Amino acid sequence: MRVAEAWRVALDALRANRLRSALTMLGVIIGVASVVLLVAIGTGTKQKVEQQVEGLGSNLLLVVPGRIEVGTAPVVSPLTLKDVDAVTRVVGDPDRVAVTIASGATARAGARTDFTTVQGVLETTPAVFTRSLARGRYLTGTDVDTSRRVAVLGDSVARALFPDRDPLGQQVTLAGVRFRVIGVFAPLGQSLGVDRDDEVHVPVTAAQRLWGTQRVDGIAVKAPDRERIDELGERIVAELNRRHPDTEFSAVTQQQILGVLGDILGVLTGVLAAIAGISLLVGGVGVSNIMLVSVRERTREIGLRKAVGARPRDIGVQFLLEAVLLTTIGGLTGMALGVGTALLVDALSPIPAAITWWSLALAFGVSAAVGIVFGVVPAQRAGRLDPVVALRAE
Amino acid sequence: MTASPPAIEAVDVSRTYQLDGVSVEALRGVSLTVQPGDYVALVGPSGSGKSTLMHLLGGLDRPTGGRLVIGGRDVNALSPPEMATLRNETIGFVFQAFHLLPRTSAVENVALPLVYRGVSARQRRERAAAMLGRVGLGHRLGHRPNQMSGGEQQRVAIARALVTEPTVLLADEPTGNLDSVTGAAVLELLERLNAESGVALVMVTHDQEVAARARRRITMRDGVVVADSATDDGTAHLHDRPLSVDHGRPATLVPAPSAEPRSVSGSGPGHPSGGSGGAAGATGRLPHPPDRGPGSEDADAATGDGSDS
């Protein structure tokens, strides 16, 4: 009963000072909205990166020369197709091993040109990485064995070179050598600002001939199951170290990549949320300030309520509820604003944003907590007012 | 001899304030008893301690010395929440400035004390509406203070004070903000409620005419009671004399007997103390219906709660 009265009185007090209440809430609204928005952007980015890493295929093991460390210069690969054969023997299944040798090159078809990445690969690539074709066929074992000059175009390359005709069967010149188009990849889209459809796959043997080399840049292995992936990586690295004692090799899994990226993005999200949290804090100070004003303004009312039997707690609860109402109404509005902005950002900009329930629950909880924390001092002050003094107040 | 327990009992009560390190003795040993159904006027010059005494009697404040028992409970033994409950249950306040909540209807203002008693919303409304009916505002339930005249606002405040059925109604200059006609009406209302419901009425007033209507008058000066028509015997007028000088009134006020004889049964009506000026004389005659039972008669000698029977 008394609590119901306290709610009614608190609402009434907010209504009586609409503009002031709205301005006070604005601080909380902005704070909560920025927390929701920035957490959404952080979460969205993380999710997108995870999707892309996982989208490469499952149980992937990437083997490259050198160390995978920030600040380490890339190593010129000593790997050749013989090493790939050795790795295949370790793995025991040629279909699970893919290679790459990549270089930028100008692709030309008729008068049109497009600077793109040419990848020399084995026919196993679509099985190891998750890639699918929109048209035509992929490379075959025969294409690789015979160094046949055939090419599979990424979606962007196909559009750039053949905007108005079917690329299948057409000639395309890569680094001055003519290849025949046998297939076009299904589009993958952008990833962190990189166009993943801007590539051309050719047989690794043809690519090596194109650039006059025997090397391959890296080997990718699709492990049969997740449990033995680390052990398999160690065996592959051991075999390669045996064959090339002067070079170090690294094998990394998707989980390791995800772990590192996830840590970085997690810290980033936390920092963003903390910055937004500061504005929420400032909003809370505003609430505290306005509550002190409210207590002073209504000193006589407090005195009267005490005279007719309100206990200190009744008065305290009344003002605390007023503060909590300010911040929770502000918090809900801020959540709506944050969610709306996040959806807009996600839809209209390349920045991904994902709303998570926990971030909304957190934002609401924090705004209610802000109300309690910043309302408690004014509420206590109101509750402790001496009724005699309060009744005399102007 | 079935004297009912006093509504309020103060024994040698003092109240000292600390103002910037200086002790100010607002009350210096006040003893008095308010009986159920009493009608007391508390008079005295400004700074005499009337207001301090009212706050103490109403449980809004605590004495710094002495013993104060309200509704059978020793105030010094009560925590602030218990004091709040005590106020809610035993005391009704009427203030000079009405102290109604703005933006709140008459019926909600009257129901306010019931909120802190945990009465359901519906019952609150019913009881508040009934109380407003008793003060003649049954047609004004939904009006807000700013839609009512001063007299109406004070009636609302009176209804609020009585809706809890307290034993004591403390009125601090209840007619101070009202014109004389409205004030007289409010005073009559208070007297009628005092007579009808038996609530003790303790009223601070500067107005001698108002004070003269009370059945008992307590005069204060410099933090002490200098005259109490209930306890004073024939010597009361000795204390009263300086008062009349204070107020620049002629000796006509001397008739402390005007209140006095009425407590000494029978002699009162005989000489309606008329001397003390027109209005006072007239109101003095206000025939209070024989209030309370004969029980209070026993207390007459001690408390002056005499009826004119």
Short mmCIF file of C-alpha atoms in Angstrom, two decimals, chain A residues 1-6 8-9 12-17 298 300-315 318 383 386-393, chain B residues 15 17 51-52 55 58 60-61 80-82 84-85 87-88 91 93 95 97-104 108-109 112-121 124 160 164:
data_model
loop_
_atom_site.label_atom_id
_atom_site.label_comp_id
_atom_site.label_asym_id
_atom_site.label_seq_id
_atom_site.Cartn_x
_atom_site.Cartn_y
_atom_site.Cartn_z
CA MET A 1 0.00 0.00 0.00
CA ARG A 2 2.68 2.45 0.97
CA VAL A 3 4.81 1.37 -1.93
CA ALA A 4 1.90 1.84 -4.31
CA GLU A 5 1.48 5.33 -2.92
CA ALA A 6 5.20 5.93 -3.33
CA ARG A 8 2.01 7.19 -7.54
CA VAL A 9 3.72 10.11 -5.86
CA ASP A 12 3.21 12.52 -10.14
CA ALA A 13 6.40 14.35 -9.23
CA LEU A 14 7.94 13.51 -12.60
CA ARG A 15 4.81 14.66 -14.39
CA ALA A 16 4.72 17.90 -12.47
CA ASN A 17 8.15 18.82 -13.81
CA ARG A 298 9.24 19.58 -1.49
CA ARG A 300 7.17 21.20 3.28
CA GLU A 301 5.45 18.26 1.69
CA ILE A 302 7.94 15.96 3.40
CA GLY A 303 7.25 17.69 6.70
CA LEU A 304 3.53 17.28 6.26
CA ARG A 305 3.80 13.63 5.30
CA LYS A 306 5.90 13.03 8.38
CA ALA A 307 3.39 14.87 10.54
CA VAL A 308 0.57 12.62 9.38
CA GLY A 309 2.56 9.48 10.00
CA ALA A 310 5.07 8.83 7.21
CA ARG A 311 8.10 7.06 8.60
CA PRO A 312 11.59 8.07 7.47
CA ARG A 313 11.64 4.97 5.31
CA ASP A 314 8.36 5.86 3.59
CA ILE A 315 9.79 9.21 2.57
CA GLN A 318 9.29 7.69 -2.26
CA GLY A 383 13.92 10.65 5.05
CA ASP A 386 13.33 16.96 10.91
CA PRO A 387 9.56 17.33 10.52
CA VAL A 388 9.49 20.52 12.59
CA VAL A 389 12.12 22.15 10.39
CA ALA A 390 10.55 20.75 7.24
CA LEU A 391 7.11 22.12 8.04
CA ARG A 392 8.56 25.59 8.49
CA ALA A 393 10.40 25.56 5.17
CA ARG B 15 13.53 21.55 25.17
CA TYR B 17 18.11 23.91 20.98
CA SER B 51 5.09 26.25 19.06
CA THR B 52 7.83 24.19 20.64
CA HIS B 55 5.58 20.16 18.36
CA GLY B 58 2.28 16.27 18.62
CA LEU B 60 7.06 15.90 15.99
CA ASP B 61 9.90 16.62 18.35
CA PRO B 80 11.65 7.75 14.72
CA PRO B 81 9.46 5.20 12.88
CA GLU B 82 7.55 4.48 16.10
CA ALA B 84 5.66 8.40 13.06
CA THR B 85 3.20 5.64 13.83
CA ARG B 87 1.55 10.58 15.30
CA ASN B 88 -0.49 8.75 12.74
CA ILE B 91 -2.51 13.06 16.69
CA PHE B 93 -2.52 18.40 12.94
CA PHE B 95 -1.71 24.26 10.49
CA ALA B 97 -0.93 27.54 6.32
CA PHE B 98 -3.18 24.49 5.70
CA HIS B 99 -0.28 22.44 4.28
CA LEU B 100 -2.37 20.68 1.68
CA LEU B 101 -0.59 18.85 -1.13
CA PRO B 102 -0.94 20.81 -4.35
CA ARG B 103 -2.15 19.04 -7.49
CA THR B 104 -3.94 16.61 -5.22
CA GLU B 108 -6.78 12.37 -1.66
CA ASN B 109 -5.42 15.00 0.69
CA LEU B 112 -3.15 10.81 3.02
CA PRO B 113 -2.71 9.79 6.68
CA LEU B 114 -4.53 6.53 5.94
CA VAL B 115 -1.91 5.71 3.32
CA TYR B 116 0.67 5.47 6.06
CA ARG B 117 -1.65 3.31 8.05
CA GLY B 118 -1.90 0.75 5.31
CA VAL B 119 -5.59 1.22 4.62
CA SER B 120 -6.74 -0.03 1.22
CA ALA B 121 -7.28 2.57 -1.50
CA ARG B 124 -9.27 5.36 2.20
CA ARG B 160 -7.38 15.19 7.08
CA THR B 164 -7.58 8.80 11.47
#
